[in-house]
Coordinates of C-alpha atoms in Angstrom, one line a residue:
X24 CA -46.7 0.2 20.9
X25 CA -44.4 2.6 18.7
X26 CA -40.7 2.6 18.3
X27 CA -39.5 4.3 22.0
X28 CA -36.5 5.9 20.0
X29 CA -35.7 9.4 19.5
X30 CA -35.9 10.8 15.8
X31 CA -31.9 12.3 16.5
X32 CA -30.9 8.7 17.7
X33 CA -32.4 7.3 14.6
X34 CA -30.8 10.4 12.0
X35 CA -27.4 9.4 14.2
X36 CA -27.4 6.0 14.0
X37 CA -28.6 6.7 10.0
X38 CA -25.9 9.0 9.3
X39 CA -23.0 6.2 11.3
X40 CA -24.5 3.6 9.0
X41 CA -23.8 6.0 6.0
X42 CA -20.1 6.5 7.3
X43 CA -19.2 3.5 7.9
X44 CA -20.0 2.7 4.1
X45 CA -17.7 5.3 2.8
X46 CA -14.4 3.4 4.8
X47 CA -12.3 1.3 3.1
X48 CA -11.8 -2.5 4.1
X49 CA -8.5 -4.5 3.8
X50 CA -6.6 -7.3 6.3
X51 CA -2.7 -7.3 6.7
X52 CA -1.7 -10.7 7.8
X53 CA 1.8 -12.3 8.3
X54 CA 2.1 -16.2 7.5
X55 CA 4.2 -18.7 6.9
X56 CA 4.7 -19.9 3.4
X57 CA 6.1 -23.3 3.6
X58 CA 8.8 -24.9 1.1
X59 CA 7.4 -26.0 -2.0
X60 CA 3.9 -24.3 -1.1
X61 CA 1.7 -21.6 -2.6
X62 CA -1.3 -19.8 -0.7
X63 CA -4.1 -17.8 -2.0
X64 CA -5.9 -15.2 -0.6
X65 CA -9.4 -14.0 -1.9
X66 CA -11.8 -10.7 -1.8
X67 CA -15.2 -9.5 -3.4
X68 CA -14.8 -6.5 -5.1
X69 CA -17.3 -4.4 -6.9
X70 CA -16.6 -2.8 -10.3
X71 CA -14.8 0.8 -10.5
X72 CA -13.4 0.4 -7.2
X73 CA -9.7 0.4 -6.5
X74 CA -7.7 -2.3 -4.5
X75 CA -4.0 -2.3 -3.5
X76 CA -1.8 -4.9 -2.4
X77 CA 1.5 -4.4 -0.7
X78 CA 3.8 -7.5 0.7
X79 CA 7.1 -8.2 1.9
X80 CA 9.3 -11.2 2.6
X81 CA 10.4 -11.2 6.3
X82 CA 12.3 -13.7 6.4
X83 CA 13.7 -17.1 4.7
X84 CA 15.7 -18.1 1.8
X85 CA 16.9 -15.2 -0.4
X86 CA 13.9 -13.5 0.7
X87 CA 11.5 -13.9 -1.9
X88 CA 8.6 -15.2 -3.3
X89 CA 6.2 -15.3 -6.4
X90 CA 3.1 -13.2 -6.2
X91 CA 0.1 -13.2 -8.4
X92 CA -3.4 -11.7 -8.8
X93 CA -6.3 -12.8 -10.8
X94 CA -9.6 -11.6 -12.0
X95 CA -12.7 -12.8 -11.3
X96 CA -12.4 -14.8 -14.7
X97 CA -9.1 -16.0 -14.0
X98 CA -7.2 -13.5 -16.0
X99 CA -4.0 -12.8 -14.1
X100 CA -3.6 -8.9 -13.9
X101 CA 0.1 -8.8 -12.1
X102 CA 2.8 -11.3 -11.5
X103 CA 5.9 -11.1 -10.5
X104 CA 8.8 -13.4 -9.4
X105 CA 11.4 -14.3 -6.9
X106 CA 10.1 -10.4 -5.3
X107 CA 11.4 -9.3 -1.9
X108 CA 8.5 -7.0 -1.6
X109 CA 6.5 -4.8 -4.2
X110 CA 3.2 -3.5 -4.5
X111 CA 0.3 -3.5 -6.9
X112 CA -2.8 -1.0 -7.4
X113 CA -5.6 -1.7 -9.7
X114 CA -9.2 -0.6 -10.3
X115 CA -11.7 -3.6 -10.7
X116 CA -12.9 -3.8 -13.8
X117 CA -15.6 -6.7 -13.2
X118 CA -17.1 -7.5 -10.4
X119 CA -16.3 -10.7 -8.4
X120 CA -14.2 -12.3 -6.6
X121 CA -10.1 -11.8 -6.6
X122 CA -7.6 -13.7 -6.1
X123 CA -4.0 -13.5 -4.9
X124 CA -1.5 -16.2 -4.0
X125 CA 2.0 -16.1 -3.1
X126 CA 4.3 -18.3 -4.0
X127 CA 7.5 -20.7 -2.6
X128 CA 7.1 -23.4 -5.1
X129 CA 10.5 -22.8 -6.2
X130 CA 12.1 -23.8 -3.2
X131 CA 12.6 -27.0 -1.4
X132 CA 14.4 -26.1 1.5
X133 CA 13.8 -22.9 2.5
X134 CA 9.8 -21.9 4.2
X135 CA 9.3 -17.8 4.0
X136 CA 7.8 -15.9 6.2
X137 CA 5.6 -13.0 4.3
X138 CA 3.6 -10.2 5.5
X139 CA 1.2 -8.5 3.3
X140 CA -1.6 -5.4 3.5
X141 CA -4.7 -5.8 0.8
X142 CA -6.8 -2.6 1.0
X143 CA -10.3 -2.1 -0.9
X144 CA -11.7 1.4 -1.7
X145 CA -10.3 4.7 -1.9
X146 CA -8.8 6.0 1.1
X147 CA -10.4 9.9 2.0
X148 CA -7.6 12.1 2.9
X149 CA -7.1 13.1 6.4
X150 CA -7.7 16.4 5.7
X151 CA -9.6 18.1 3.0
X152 CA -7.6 19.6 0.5
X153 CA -4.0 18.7 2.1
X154 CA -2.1 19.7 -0.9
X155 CA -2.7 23.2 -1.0
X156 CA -1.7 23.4 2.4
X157 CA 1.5 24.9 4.1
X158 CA 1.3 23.9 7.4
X159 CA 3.3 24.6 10.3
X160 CA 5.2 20.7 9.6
X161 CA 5.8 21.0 6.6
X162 CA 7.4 24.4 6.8
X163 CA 9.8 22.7 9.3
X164 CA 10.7 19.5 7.1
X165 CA 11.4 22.4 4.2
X166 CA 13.8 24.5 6.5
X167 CA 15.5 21.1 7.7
X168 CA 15.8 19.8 4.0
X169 CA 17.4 23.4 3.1
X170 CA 19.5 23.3 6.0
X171 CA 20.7 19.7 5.6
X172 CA 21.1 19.9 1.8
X173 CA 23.8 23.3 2.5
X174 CA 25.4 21.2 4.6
X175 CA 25.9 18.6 1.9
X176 CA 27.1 21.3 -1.0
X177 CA 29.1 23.1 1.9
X178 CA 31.1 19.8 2.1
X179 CA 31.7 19.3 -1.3
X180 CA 35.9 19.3 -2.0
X181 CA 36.2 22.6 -4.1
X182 CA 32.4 22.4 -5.2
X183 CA 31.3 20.3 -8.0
X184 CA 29.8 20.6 -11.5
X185 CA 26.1 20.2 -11.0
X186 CA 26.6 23.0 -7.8
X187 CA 28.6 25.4 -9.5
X188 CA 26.1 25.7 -12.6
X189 CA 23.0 26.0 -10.9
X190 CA 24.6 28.3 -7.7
X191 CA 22.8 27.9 -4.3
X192 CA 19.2 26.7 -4.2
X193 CA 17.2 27.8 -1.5
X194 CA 13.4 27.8 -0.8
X195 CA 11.6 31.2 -1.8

């Protein structure tokens, strides 16, 4: 007996399929990076596409930790050290697995906690052609930032230099 499913359920569920392959994937985790420790993280990516990584030390120590990120070949493509939080953007140029690991092996008394976001793909705007926009918001923040930024030159003790040489700004 044939398939009891409508043709439009089957374009839908197609076209959802289709969608779903356009988003981009990532994980955010908090951990606990023990004294004396180092933990790795890893992720297929396919060539060409983009991958960001953003962390921050919540809490421990001095706050800070050593971050690294390697290839699929083991070529190490960031590292930094003793961070508090900083973030890294590259675009795969081989495909394979990546690798990132934090670091506390510096430390011997002192565990971190460290939350991170690793994103894979390129994020679609929210809406198409944003940039080109003035939108009702954003013509309030610009009236606010005007408003707030006379205030600031208003309050200036008998004006000063970089004021008085370029007069008033205001939005056209």
């Amino acid at each position: 007996m044939g398939s009891t499913v409508p043709r439009s359920a089957s374009v839908l569920l197609l076209l959802l399929l289709l969608l779903r392959a356009e988003q981009p994937r990532g994980a955010e985790l908090t951990f606990e990076l023990p004294d004396n420790a180092k933990q790795c993280f890893h992720e297929e990516v396919e060539q060409g596409v983009k991958f960001s990584l953003d962390y921050q030390v919540i809490t421990g120590g001095h706050y800070d930790v050593d971050c690294y990120v390697e290839d699929p070949q083991g070529n190490t493509i960031y590292r930094e050290t003793k961070k508090q939080y900083d973030s890294f953007t590259y675009r795969a140029e081989v495909k394979g697995v990546y690798q990132f690991c934090f670091s506390n092996e510096f430390s011997t008394f002192s565990h971190k906690t460290v939350y991170f976001d690793f994103q894979v793909g390129d994020e679609p705007p929210i809406l198409p052609d944003m940039g080109n926009r003035v939108t009702a918001l954003t013509q309030r923040f610009r009236g606010a930032y005007w408003k707030e930024l006379d205030k600031m030159v208003d309050y200036q003790p008998g004006g000063t230099p970089a004021t008085e040489g370029l007069g008033r700004l205001a939005p056209s």
